[in-house]
XYZ file of C-alpha atoms in Angstrom:
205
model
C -11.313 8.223 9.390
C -9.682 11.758 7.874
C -8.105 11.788 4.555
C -5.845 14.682 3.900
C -6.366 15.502 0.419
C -4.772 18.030 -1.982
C -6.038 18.491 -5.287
C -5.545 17.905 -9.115
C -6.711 15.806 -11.890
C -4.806 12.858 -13.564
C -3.429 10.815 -10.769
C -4.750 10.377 -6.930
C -2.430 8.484 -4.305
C -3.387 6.911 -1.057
C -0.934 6.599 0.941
C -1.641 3.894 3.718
C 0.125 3.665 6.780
C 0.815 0.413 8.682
C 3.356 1.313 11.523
C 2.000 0.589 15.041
C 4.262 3.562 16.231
C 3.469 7.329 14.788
C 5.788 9.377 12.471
C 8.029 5.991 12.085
C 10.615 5.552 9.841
C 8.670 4.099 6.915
C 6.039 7.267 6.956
C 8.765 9.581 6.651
C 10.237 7.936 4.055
C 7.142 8.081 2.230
C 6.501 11.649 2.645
C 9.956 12.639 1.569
C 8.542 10.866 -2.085
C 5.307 12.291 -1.181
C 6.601 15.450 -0.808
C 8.473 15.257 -4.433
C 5.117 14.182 -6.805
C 3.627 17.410 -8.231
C 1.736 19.897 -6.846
C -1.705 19.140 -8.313
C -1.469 15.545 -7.749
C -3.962 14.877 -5.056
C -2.744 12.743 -1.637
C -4.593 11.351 0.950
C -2.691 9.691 4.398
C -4.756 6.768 5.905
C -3.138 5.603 9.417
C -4.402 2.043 10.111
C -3.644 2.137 13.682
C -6.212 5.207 14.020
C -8.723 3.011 12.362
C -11.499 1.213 14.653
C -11.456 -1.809 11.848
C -11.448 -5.030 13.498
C -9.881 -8.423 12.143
C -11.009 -9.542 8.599
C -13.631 -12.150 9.185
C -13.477 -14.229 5.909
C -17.383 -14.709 5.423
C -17.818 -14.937 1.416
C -19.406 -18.314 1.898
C -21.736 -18.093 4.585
C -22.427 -14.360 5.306
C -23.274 -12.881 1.473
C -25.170 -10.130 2.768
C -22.729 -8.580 5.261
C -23.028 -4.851 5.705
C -19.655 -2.725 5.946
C -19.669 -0.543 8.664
C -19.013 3.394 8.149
C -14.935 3.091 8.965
C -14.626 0.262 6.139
C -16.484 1.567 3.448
C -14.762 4.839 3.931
C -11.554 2.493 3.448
C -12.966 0.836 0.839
C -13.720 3.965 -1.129
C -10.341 5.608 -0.415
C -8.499 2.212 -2.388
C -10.705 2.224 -5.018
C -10.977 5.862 -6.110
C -7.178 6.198 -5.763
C -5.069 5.689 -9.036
C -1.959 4.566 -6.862
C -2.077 2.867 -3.704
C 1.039 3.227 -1.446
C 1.917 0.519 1.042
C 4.121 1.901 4.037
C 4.952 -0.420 6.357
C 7.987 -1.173 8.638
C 9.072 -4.809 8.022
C 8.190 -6.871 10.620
C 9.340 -10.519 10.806
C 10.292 -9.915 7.245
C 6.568 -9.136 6.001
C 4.209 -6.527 6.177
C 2.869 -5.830 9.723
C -0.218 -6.789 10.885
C -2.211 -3.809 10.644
C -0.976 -3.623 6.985
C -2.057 -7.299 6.230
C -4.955 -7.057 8.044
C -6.090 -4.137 5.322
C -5.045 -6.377 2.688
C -7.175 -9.492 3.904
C -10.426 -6.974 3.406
C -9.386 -6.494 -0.317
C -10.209 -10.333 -0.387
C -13.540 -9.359 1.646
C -13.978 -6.507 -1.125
C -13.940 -8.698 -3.962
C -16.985 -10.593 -2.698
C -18.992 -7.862 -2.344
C -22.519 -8.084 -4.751
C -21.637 -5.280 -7.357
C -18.447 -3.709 -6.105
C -16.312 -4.542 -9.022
C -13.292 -4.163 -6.468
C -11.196 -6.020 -9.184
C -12.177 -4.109 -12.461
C -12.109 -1.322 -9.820
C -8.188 -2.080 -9.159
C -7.181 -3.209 -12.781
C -4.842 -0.783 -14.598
C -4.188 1.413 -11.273
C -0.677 1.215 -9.253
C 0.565 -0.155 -6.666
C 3.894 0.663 -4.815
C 5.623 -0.076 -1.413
C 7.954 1.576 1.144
C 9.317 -0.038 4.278
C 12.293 0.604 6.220
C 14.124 -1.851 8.183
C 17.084 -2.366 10.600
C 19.123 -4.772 8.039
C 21.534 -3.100 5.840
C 21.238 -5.826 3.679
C 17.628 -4.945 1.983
C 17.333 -8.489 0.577
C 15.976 -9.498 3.565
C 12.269 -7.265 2.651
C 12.565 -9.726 -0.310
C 9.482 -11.868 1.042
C 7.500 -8.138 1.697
C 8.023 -6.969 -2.178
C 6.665 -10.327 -3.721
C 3.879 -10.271 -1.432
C 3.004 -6.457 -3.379
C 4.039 -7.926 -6.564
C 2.051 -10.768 -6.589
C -1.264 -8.793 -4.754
C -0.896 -6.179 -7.921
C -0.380 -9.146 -10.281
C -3.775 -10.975 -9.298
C -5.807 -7.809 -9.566
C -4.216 -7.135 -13.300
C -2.362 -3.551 -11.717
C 0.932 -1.832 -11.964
C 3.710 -2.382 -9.921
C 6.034 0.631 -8.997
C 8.573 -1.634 -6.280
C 9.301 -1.018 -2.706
C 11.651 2.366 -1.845
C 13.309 0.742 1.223
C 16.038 2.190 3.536
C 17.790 1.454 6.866
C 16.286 2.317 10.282
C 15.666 1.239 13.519
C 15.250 4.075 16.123
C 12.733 7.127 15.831
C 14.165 9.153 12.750
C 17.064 7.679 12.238
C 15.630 7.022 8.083
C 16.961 10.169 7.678
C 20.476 8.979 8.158
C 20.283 7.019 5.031
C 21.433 9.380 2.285
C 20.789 6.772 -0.411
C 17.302 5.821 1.035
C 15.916 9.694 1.373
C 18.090 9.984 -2.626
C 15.793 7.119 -4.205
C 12.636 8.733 -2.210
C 12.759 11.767 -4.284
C 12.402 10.030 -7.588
C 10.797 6.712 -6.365
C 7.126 8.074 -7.946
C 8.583 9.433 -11.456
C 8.484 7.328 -14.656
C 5.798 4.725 -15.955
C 5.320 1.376 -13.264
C 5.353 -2.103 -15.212
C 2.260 -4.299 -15.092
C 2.567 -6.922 -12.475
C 3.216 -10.118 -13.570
C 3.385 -13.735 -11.733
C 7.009 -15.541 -12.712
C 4.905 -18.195 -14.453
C 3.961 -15.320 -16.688
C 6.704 -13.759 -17.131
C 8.769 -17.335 -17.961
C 6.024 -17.721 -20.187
C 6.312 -14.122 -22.330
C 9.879 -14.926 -22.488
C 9.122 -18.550 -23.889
């Protein structure tokens, strides 16, 4: 796995890719906000589909002493030493895609782990989302965003919301003035702590 990395102190973002096609429309949306956080905020770009991870094997109840290989504790690492974790995925069947989920489904892998504190690990940092789609209607990603908000909400983080736009052929993101607008101040200002609606009806009450 290579992580491109710039540096600086404060904050860290990993941005992780989950697009089955290269340079699609959801990774250059991402890099237009990318491109707009500053200078000595350190980056790194995970693609998924250059990983050699295989499928999540859910073993926390049989297999307690199952070794990580190289290319998932590099992964591992990445999420956890990163302050903000960026989810860019295209939606697919109104979700995440499959590479993307698949990453996901090792957090649950990750939090089984003797001694890996993955969830103090995660509390307090940030996570955000950005997905393009061929609906104009951006609704329809509705199902995608709680998924985030609900992931960030069981492992007590931050949640910054999805920067969506319109696409559906290579580049054609770029079209979408409001989409590549919202990307250059998607990163800026404080991200609320994610809450469950049971939660929130109950902070209300």
């Amino acid at each position: 796995m290579t992580l491109d990395q710039s540096p600086g102190p404060h904050r860290s973002f990993l941005f992780v890719l989950g697009s089955s096609r290269a340079d699609g429309n959801s990774e250059i949306l991402a890099r237009e906000a990318a491109a707009h956080l500053p200078a000595d905020v350190p980056r790194r770009w995970v693609d998924l589909n250059r990983l050699a991870l295989p499928d999540f094997q859910d073993g926390r109840h049989e297999d307690a002493g199952r070794q990580a290989d190289e290319v998932e504790e590099l992964l591992r690492r990445a999420t956890v030493e990163a302050t903000d974790i960026v989810i860019v995925s295209p939606l697919y069947w109104y979700s995440l895609s499959a590479q993307t989920k698949r990453y996901l489904d090792y957090w649950s892998g990750w939090l089984n782990v003797p001694g890996s504190d993955f969830k103090k690990l995660m509390a307090g940092g940030t996570l955000w989302g950005v997905t393009a789609m061929a609906d104009d209607d951006h609704v329809v990603a509705d199902g995608l965003v709680t998924g985030l908000s609900h992931s960030a909400a069981y492992l007590k983080m931050r949640f910054g919301g999805v920067l969506t736009g319109t696409a559906s052929r290579p580049g054609r993101v770029r079209a979408d003035e409001g989409a590549m607008a919202r990307a250059r101040t998607f990163f800026q200002g404080d991200a609320p702590l994610a809450r469950f609606p049971y939660e929130e009806a109950g902070a209300v009450a």
